[in-house]
Amino acid sequence: MTTSLLRRPGLALSVLVVALVVLAACLPGLLAPADPLRGVPEQRFQPPSASHWFGTDELGRDLYARVVHGAALSLKATLVAVAVAFVAGGAIGGVAGFAGGRIDGVLMRAVDVLLSIPALFLSLALVTALGRGTLNVAVAVGAASVAAFSRVMRAEVLRVRQAAYVDAARVCGVRWGGVLFRHVLPNARGPVIALATLDLGTAVLAVASLGFLGYGAPPPAPEWGTLISGGRDYLANAWWLSTLPGLVVVATVLSLNRIARALDGERLHR
Amino acid sequence: MKDAPLLSLRDLSISYRGPSGRLPTVRSVDLDVRPGEIVALVGESGSGKSTIAHAVTGLLPPGARVDGGAITFGGLDLARLPERAFRQVRGARIGFVPQDPGVALNPVQRIGAQVAEALVVHGLAGRRTARGEAVALLDRAGLPDPAVRARQYPHELSGGMRQRVLIAMAIAARPDLIVADEPTSALDPTVQKVILDHFTRLAAESGTAVLLITHDLGVAADRAHRTAVMARGELAETGPTARVLTDPRAPATRDLLAATLVPDSPPKPPPASGGAPLLVAEGLVKEFRLGKAPVRAVDEVGFEIRRGETLALVGESGSGKSTTARLVLRLSEPQAGRIVLDGEDVTRHRGERLRLLRRRVQLIHQNPASSFDPRLSVLDVVTEPLRAFGIGDRAARAERARELLEQVALPASALRRRPAELSGGQNQRVAIARALAVSPELIVCDEPVSALDVSVRARVLDLLAALQEETGVAYLFITHDLAVVKRIAHRVAVMRTGRIVETGTAQAVFDDPRHEHTRALLAAIPGARLDRTPDPTHR
Amino acid sequence: MRLYVLHRMGQAAVVLWAAYTVSFLILVLLPGDAIAALTGAGGAAASVSPERLAELRREYGVDKPVLVQYGTHLADAVRGDFGASFATGRPVGSLIAEALPQTLTLTLTALALALVLGAGVALAATYGSRPWLRQLLLSLPPLVGSVPAFWVGLMLIQFLSFRFRIFPAFGDDGWRGLVLPALTLAVPTAAIVAQVLARSLTTALAEPYVRTARAKGAGPVRVHLRHALRNASLPALTVAGLLVGGLLANSVLVETVFSRNGLGRVIVAAVTAQDVPVVQGVVVLSAAVFVVVNLIVDLLSPLVDPRIVLTGTGGRT
């Protein structure tokens, strides 16, 4: 594992970035000792420097500290979103794929309807109903990708279920449960995990988008989308305010996607 | 035939880029094709014969490279011809008939336009005239209703018709040489014969030379003036077809010949078995819904299999033979009919009773590799039925697996490998070992050798016959290949469009076929003239 | 053919009804008191007396049983009446109709731009034999897919408006004001087009019929455009519904970034004010767009691929 990582520097870097983000979310003080909420009025709009890596904002708060501390909120929202999509979508897709027939028909028609509404609009409708806040945004984002998730899950179950080796196992006299746990689920696991990783990246983007529109955590709390949005009014004189948090989001999503591709690729190579 | 060669390969070597360095695929091959001559290039898959076809037509895939030697054609060295110049040769002076007509035509373009393209790119016809000429070419290639067909799309044509379209393209520009890469191996044998007859006659009429790539020595025997045999990238032997077939000098040729020749001695008769037959199928019906109209894939099919005997179920693709196999295995439910195993009606067995049936009836797939869970080792694969029926403990099962591997002539070291690391023939042996694990009374073999190379094919068939003698297992043997049938079957049932048209002992069916379809199948076996030279009056 | 269209219209009506029901369920059944929110105070409705609140509830019909509300609203919606905005009291239909032209101009410009950009990248990546160029071009779409659309807009404003003053940053007058928003909106869509088309072109170029065409002596341009591209365009066509949905969704963000008027601004304002009828109207509209685009795609696909036959029961074979 480690040697194969070294041979793929892009993947190694991606793992490192994700590890840093997780560290920032769990122990923000370790990476950024400065207080993300306390501003020093004399130090407003400082460009990036050795003392303020990402510069300071309109209240003189250290932007780097705000980005690091924001990781916790953003990561929490992302994980909740993917968990919602994973559990609900996996259940719907799995049941549809296994049961087949009429149950499959009804569930998939429902999924089609959800897919006909753009994800962001579905999320916005849910935010309207649930209200603002990080957790609500997370649920809204997760619910919006339930449909896509159940589609993939169902396709995966069907692919494995129709594989010749599943027929062969039945002919060998393997019981229904044995076929499910020994052949179907282990072979469907890889792609689903890869998809979940890919969905993490999508969820980071969606959560940031809703934060940018102003539905995330209420201000002073630093959240990545909110931070980017906050720099919007100072684009002309403080370029770093929107640019740097945005770059952090880009790096995180790129890394998650790179890891997802590696997970998917390993399945294909086997 | 003292003309200067039209095409000559000298010391030709080709390699592919592999994961660890370059893999030589063709090694110092010398070969001549004279004007108007049909030369067969015969070999198993991986012998390098298709690579030569691609090199001659300048269609080597990226990653392949000519390392040395020359391909001389009409004063040009094709091995070093730049792509732009090669386009003047390809299609104009060298025609190409690809394998697998199912995928070799552009699915979204009309037939006529695709044939016309062969003329248009070489400026041999204008946009207007090309259309009419395409129809004339289709007519020459023997396609019925060419004007109608020209307006159709490939998916509206049968495999044989599509192959004729590809032939029409190859002859369009009246080339001096046609390279035909396994032109008919994807077709049913009866269609294969008609198309090859027509193709070779066209070539003879126009004096076109043909380089015929094939894995089937029988095809070479029927068609070629000279035959070259390839093995592992090298030319094993070359000479007049008659000489190569009657007096083979290279071991590779002898292997191919042994595998192709229909054996003189039929299989050993099954032990005389008194009493009830092992399996009786009666009036089986299976319908599928295709759109609105139900299609009867299996129509009132019935047969008997006795203990220790082999019943071959023969038919072309779409005849319903594989569906019948699935019904017998109870992987699919018949709409009508009965399946009686050893006196017990098992047609409606479900759950645990159905599962227990699996101890007595097993299956060998056409593609063994796809019938193994990619995550499991060979040991896990072979012991899976034992585990499922709770036979023995771990150690006992491993011991039994070693025994089984020895029975199918695989080394015990293979147990720890994954199926993906084994060859096709080895995988089929693993599948046989798995089927034998629970000592079943009947094994359904669904085209078990058609995905294998001819020489491997013979060995696997011999193994199946030996195992039958040893264990007394009965086989229901599904195949489209009558040569295979003659080698292994005691009795034969011939299927066509869902019905059994003829049943009898192998002897009777081969010597005195009653049904016209059986006769057509028999006539289509390539290599019927294996001990004769191609008829010189043909040219 | 006519039968097919009729059948598909029926299906479309069912999808729209279901989309309406889903949005109704989400917006009406979930917690959150729209009327209280509307009066401006949310939970602490001190400024409005309980009597006035009850009166408002009656006025908007939210005091009736849920099923009755659903029935009346659905009946209205079928006639094209999505009710009145809680916030402004204006009919939802005219609110949307006013905002729609702006958004349509933006999304259609972006769609055209995305198709040209995406197809260009895909063709350039699969044509020719320079591996480094191919690698570079093929790595672009996943990269772009990892970048938040709104951030791209902000970066464009920062460089092209503030630093180099080429295009105006905000406002929606004239084509110059349209360039940056359309570009921002086009980039993620172009990435999807490029990715799907490049993948299907690569598949098509490896098909045996391409070898057949080359064996006839056809040159690379002919092979690429006549044989591969047409076969490859069907997978790209089938994601069109997804693309248009994505464009609509991203237009919300882009309109916010560039302070343009349009549907996006309408829904953002409505979500902020918990203006349920407006949100519902926009959601149903987006579903309708999706359904119509997919119907068009399905009607077009037999022209691209003759193997597809439209059957009376609405299936494709």
Tab-separated table of C-alpha atoms in Angstrom, chain A residues 112-122 124-132 205 208-210 212-213 215 225 228-229 232 235-236 238-240 242-247 249-250 253-254 257 261, chain C residues 15 18-19 22 26-27 30-32 142-143 145-148 150-151 154-155 157-158 162-163 170 245 248-250 252-253 256-259 267-268 270-272 274-276 279 282-283 286-287 290:
chain	number	residue	atom	x	y	z
A	112	ASP	CA	-37.149	9.323	-11.547
A	113	VAL	CA	-39.392	12.041	-10.178
A	114	LEU	CA	-36.736	13.157	-7.703
A	115	LEU	CA	-34.171	13.166	-10.515
A	116	SER	CA	-36.348	15.463	-12.601
A	117	ILE	CA	-35.811	18.248	-10.063
A	118	PRO	CA	-32.279	19.715	-10.126
A	119	ALA	CA	-30.449	18.833	-6.909
A	120	LEU	CA	-29.903	22.441	-5.879
A	121	PHE	CA	-33.631	23.232	-6.222
A	122	LEU	CA	-34.540	20.199	-4.158
A	124	LEU	CA	-33.466	24.842	-1.594
A	125	ALA	CA	-37.003	23.529	-1.108
A	126	LEU	CA	-35.831	21.515	1.880
A	127	VAL	CA	-33.997	24.513	3.334
A	128	THR	CA	-37.188	26.549	2.944
A	129	ALA	CA	-39.042	23.943	4.968
A	130	LEU	CA	-36.366	23.074	7.515
A	131	GLY	CA	-34.849	26.516	7.983
A	132	ARG	CA	-31.196	27.521	7.841
A	205	LEU	CA	-19.383	21.632	-3.230
A	208	ALA	CA	-20.400	25.381	0.091
A	209	SER	CA	-22.931	26.549	-2.518
A	210	LEU	CA	-25.739	26.735	0.021
A	212	PHE	CA	-22.495	30.927	-0.266
A	213	LEU	CA	-26.192	31.690	-0.807
A	215	TYR	CA	-28.251	29.413	4.281
A	225	GLY	CA	-19.045	28.692	1.639
A	228	ILE	CA	-16.023	32.775	0.138
A	229	SER	CA	-19.269	34.715	0.107
A	232	ARG	CA	-17.319	38.946	-2.290
A	235	LEU	CA	-12.945	41.491	-4.472
A	236	ALA	CA	-11.489	44.743	-5.741
A	238	ALA	CA	-8.671	42.164	-0.871
A	239	TRP	CA	-8.327	39.367	-3.423
A	240	TRP	CA	-7.329	36.775	-0.856
A	242	SER	CA	-12.551	34.791	-1.586
A	243	THR	CA	-9.639	33.249	-3.481
A	244	LEU	CA	-7.886	31.360	-0.700
A	245	PRO	CA	-10.902	29.664	0.963
A	246	GLY	CA	-12.038	28.770	-2.559
A	247	LEU	CA	-8.687	27.171	-3.290
A	249	VAL	CA	-12.402	23.860	-1.265
A	250	VAL	CA	-10.988	23.060	-4.711
A	253	VAL	CA	-12.734	18.214	-3.676
A	254	LEU	CA	-9.952	17.381	-6.144
A	257	ASN	CA	-12.214	12.752	-6.403
A	261	ARG	CA	-10.904	7.305	-8.854
C	15	VAL	CA	-43.955	13.167	-13.506
C	18	ALA	CA	-45.447	13.722	-8.765
C	19	ALA	CA	-42.933	16.582	-8.680
C	22	VAL	CA	-43.075	15.999	-3.651
C	26	ILE	CA	-41.616	18.941	1.594
C	27	LEU	CA	-42.899	22.469	1.940
C	30	LEU	CA	-42.201	19.737	7.261
C	31	PRO	CA	-41.928	21.978	10.322
C	32	GLY	CA	-41.529	25.687	9.797
C	142	PRO	CA	-12.401	16.398	-13.781
C	143	LEU	CA	-10.396	19.409	-12.619
C	145	GLY	CA	-15.731	19.532	-11.965
C	146	SER	CA	-13.986	20.032	-8.621
C	147	VAL	CA	-14.270	23.810	-8.694
C	148	PRO	CA	-17.331	25.560	-7.213
C	150	PHE	CA	-19.706	30.512	-7.918
C	151	TRP	CA	-16.002	30.715	-7.090
C	154	LEU	CA	-15.761	35.501	-8.399
C	155	MET	CA	-12.326	34.791	-9.857
C	157	ILE	CA	-14.776	39.193	-11.783
C	158	GLN	CA	-11.580	39.694	-9.848
C	162	PHE	CA	-11.303	44.623	-11.435
C	163	ARG	CA	-7.759	43.926	-12.514
C	170	PHE	CA	-22.270	43.334	-12.208
C	245	GLY	CA	-31.100	20.932	-15.035
C	248	LEU	CA	-30.833	26.060	-14.230
C	249	ALA	CA	-29.495	25.165	-10.795
C	250	ASN	CA	-26.160	26.886	-11.328
C	252	VAL	CA	-29.083	30.539	-9.107
C	253	LEU	CA	-25.475	30.851	-7.989
C	256	THR	CA	-26.232	35.838	-7.177
C	257	VAL	CA	-22.536	36.289	-7.936
C	258	PHE	CA	-23.146	38.789	-10.729
C	259	SER	CA	-26.184	40.429	-9.120
C	267	ILE	CA	-35.956	31.622	-5.671
C	268	VAL	CA	-33.153	32.842	-3.389
C	270	ALA	CA	-38.273	33.197	-1.751
C	271	VAL	CA	-36.221	30.678	0.237
C	272	THR	CA	-34.960	33.413	2.516
C	274	GLN	CA	-39.921	31.052	3.317
C	275	ASP	CA	-42.248	32.089	0.518
C	276	VAL	CA	-43.665	28.597	-0.107
C	279	VAL	CA	-40.422	28.026	-4.229
C	282	VAL	CA	-39.924	27.274	-9.456
C	283	VAL	CA	-39.390	23.629	-8.458
C	286	SER	CA	-37.595	23.051	-13.306
C	287	ALA	CA	-39.148	19.589	-13.380
C	290	PHE	CA	-36.362	18.506	-17.448
